[in-house]
PDB file of C-alpha atoms in Angstrom:
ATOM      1  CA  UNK A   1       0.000   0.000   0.000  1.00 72.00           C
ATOM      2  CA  UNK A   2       1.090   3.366  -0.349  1.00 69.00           C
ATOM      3  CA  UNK A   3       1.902   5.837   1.923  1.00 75.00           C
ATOM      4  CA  UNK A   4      -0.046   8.950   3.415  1.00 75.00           C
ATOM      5  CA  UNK A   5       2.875  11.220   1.675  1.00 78.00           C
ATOM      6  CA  UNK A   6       2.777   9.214  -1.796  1.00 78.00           C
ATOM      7  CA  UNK A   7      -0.912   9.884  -2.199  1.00 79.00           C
ATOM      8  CA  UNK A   8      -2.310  13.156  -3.724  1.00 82.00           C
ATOM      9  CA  UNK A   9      -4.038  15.548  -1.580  1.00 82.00           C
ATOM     10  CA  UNK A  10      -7.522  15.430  -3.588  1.00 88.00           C
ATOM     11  CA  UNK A  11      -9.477  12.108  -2.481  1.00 85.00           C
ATOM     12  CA  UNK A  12     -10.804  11.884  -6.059  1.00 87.00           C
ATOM     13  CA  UNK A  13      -7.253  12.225  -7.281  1.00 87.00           C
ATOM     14  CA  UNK A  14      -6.524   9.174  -5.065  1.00 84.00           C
ATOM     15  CA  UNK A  15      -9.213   7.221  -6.352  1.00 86.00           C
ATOM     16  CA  UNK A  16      -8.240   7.617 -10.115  1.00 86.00           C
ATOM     17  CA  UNK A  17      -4.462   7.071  -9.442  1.00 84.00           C
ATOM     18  CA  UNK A  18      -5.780   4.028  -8.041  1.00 84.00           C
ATOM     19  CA  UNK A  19      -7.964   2.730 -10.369  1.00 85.00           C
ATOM     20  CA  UNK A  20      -7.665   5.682 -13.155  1.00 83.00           C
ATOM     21  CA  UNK A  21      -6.539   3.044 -15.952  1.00 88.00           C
ATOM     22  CA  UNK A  22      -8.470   1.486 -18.870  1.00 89.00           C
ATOM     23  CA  UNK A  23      -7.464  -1.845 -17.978  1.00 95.00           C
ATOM     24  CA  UNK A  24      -8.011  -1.274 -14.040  1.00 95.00           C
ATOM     25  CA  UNK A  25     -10.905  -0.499 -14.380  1.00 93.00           C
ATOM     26  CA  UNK A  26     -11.779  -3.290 -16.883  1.00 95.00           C
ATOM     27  CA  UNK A  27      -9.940  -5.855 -14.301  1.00 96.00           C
ATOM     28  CA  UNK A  28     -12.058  -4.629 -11.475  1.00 95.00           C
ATOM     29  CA  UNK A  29     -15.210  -5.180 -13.687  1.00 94.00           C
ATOM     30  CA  UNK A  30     -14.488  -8.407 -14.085  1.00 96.00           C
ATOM     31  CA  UNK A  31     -13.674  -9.564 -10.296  1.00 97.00           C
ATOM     32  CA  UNK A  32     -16.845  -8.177  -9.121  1.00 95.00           C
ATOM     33  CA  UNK A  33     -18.142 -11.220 -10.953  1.00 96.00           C
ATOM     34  CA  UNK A  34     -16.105 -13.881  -9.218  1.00 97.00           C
ATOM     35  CA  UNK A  35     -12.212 -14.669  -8.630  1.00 97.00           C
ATOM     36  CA  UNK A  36     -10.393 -15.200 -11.693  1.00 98.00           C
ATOM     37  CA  UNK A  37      -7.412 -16.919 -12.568  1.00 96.00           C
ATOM     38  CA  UNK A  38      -4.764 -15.179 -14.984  1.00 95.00           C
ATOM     39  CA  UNK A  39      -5.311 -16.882 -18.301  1.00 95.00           C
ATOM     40  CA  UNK A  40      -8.732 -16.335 -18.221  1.00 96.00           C
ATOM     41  CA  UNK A  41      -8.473 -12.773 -17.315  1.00 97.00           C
ATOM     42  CA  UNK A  42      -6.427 -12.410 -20.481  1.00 96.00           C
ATOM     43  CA  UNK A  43      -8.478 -14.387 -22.751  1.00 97.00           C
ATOM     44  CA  UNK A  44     -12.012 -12.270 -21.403  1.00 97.00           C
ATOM     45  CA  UNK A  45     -10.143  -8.503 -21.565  1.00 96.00           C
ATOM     46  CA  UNK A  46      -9.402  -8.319 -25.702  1.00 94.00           C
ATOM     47  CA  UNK A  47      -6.470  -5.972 -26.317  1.00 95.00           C
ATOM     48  CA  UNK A  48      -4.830  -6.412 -23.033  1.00 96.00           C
ATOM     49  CA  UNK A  49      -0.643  -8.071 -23.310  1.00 96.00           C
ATOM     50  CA  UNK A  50       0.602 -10.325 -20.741  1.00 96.00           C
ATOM     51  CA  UNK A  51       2.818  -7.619 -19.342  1.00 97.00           C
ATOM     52  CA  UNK A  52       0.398  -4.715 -18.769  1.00 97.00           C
ATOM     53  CA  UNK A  53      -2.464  -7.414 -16.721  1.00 97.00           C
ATOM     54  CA  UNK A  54       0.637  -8.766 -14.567  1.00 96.00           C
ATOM     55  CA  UNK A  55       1.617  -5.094 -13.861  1.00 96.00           C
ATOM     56  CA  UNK A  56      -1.907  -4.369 -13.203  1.00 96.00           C
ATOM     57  CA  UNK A  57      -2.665  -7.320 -11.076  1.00 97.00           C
ATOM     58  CA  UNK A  58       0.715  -6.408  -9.458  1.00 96.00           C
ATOM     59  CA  UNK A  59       0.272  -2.354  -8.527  1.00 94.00           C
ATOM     60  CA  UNK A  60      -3.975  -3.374  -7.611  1.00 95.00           C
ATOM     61  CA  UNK A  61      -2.451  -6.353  -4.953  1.00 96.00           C
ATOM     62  CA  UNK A  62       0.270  -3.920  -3.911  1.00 94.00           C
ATOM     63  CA  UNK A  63      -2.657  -1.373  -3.146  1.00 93.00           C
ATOM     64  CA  UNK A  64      -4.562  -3.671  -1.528  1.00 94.00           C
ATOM     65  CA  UNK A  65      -7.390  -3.707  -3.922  1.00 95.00           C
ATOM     66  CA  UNK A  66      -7.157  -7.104  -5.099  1.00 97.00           C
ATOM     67  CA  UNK A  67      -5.900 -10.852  -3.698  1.00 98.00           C
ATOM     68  CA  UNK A  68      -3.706 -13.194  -4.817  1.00 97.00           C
ATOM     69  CA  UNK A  69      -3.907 -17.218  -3.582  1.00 97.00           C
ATOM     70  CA  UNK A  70      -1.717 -19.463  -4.960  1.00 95.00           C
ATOM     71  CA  UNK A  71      -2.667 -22.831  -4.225  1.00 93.00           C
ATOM     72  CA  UNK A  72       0.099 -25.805  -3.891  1.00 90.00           C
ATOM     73  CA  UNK A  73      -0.926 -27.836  -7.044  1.00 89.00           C
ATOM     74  CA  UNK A  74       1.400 -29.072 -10.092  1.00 89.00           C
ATOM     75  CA  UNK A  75       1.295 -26.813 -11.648  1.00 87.00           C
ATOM     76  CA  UNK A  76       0.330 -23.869  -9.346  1.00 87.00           C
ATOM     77  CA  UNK A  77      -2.987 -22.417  -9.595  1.00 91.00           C
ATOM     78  CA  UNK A  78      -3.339 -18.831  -8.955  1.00 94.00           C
ATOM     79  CA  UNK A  79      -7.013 -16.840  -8.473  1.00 97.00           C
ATOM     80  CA  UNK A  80      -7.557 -13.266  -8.156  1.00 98.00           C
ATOM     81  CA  UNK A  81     -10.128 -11.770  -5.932  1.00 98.00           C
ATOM     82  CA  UNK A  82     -11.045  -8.296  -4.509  1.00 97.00           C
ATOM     83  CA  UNK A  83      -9.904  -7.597  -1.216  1.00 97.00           C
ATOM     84  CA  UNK A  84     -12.265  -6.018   1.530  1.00 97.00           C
ATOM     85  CA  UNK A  85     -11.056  -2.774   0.093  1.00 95.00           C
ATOM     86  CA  UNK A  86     -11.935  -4.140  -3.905  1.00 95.00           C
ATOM     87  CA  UNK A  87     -15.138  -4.946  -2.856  1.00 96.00           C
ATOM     88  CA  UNK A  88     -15.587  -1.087  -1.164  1.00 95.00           C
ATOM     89  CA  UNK A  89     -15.375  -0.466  -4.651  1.00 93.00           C
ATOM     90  CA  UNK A  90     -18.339  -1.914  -6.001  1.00 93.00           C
ATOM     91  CA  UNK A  91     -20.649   0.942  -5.386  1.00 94.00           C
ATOM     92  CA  UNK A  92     -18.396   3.406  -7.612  1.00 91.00           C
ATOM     93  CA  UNK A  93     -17.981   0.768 -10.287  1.00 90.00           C
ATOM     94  CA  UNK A  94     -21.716   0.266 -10.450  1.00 92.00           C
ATOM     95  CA  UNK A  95     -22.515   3.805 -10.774  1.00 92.00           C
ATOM     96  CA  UNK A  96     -20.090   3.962 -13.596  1.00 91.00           C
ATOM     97  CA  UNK A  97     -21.935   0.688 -15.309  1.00 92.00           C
ATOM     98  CA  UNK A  98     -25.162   2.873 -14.504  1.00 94.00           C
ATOM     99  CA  UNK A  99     -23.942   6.031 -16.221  1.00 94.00           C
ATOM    100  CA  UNK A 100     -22.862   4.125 -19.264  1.00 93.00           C
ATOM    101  CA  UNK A 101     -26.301   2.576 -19.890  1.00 94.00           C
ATOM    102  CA  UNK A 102     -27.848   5.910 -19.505  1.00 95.00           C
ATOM    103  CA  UNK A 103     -25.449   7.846 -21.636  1.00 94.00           C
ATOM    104  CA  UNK A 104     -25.894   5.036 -24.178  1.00 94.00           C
ATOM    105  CA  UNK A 105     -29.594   5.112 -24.066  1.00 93.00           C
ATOM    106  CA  UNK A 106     -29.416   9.173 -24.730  1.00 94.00           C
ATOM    107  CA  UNK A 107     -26.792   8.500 -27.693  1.00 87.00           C
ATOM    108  CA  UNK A 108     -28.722   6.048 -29.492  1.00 70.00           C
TER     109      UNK A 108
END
């Protein structure tokens, strides 16, 4: 997690350094299905290279937004989950799922 003194003054600010990205965001969509294991969080989010989901998965587990279990098989299974703190989160993505549907309705 970061500190106090690495975050930016403006809560919102917070908020969108911690989630601000395309593929964040996308990530976070997808584990407030279920936990998901890497490959299949690849193979759902179109576009997205190995190296920017494991830095992704990395910096969200770092921030304590999102879990990782490895379980002791051969070969080692690994699931992603929201934290406590992910699932905090749910409210803000859902508005955000909301606004879409709304915005698209007024577009189309």
């Amino acid at each position: 997690m970061k500190t106090k003194e690495e975050l930016p003054a403006c809560p919102v600010a917070t908020t969108v350094q911690l989630i601000g990205s395309k593929w964040k965001l996308l990530i976070l969509r997808n584990l407030m299905a279920r936990p998901w294991r890497f490959n299949e969080l690849k193979k759902d989010l179109d576009g997205i290279s190995q190296k920017v989901l494991t830095e992704s998965l990395r910096s969200m587990e770092e921030d304590g937004i999102v879990t990782r279990t490895v379980y002791p098989e051969v070969p080692p299974r690994v699931v992603y989950a929201l934290s406590p703190l992910g699932e905090s989160m749910r409210p803000i993505i859902s508005a955000m799922e909301t606004f879409g549907n709304e915005y698209r309705k007024s577009v189309l």
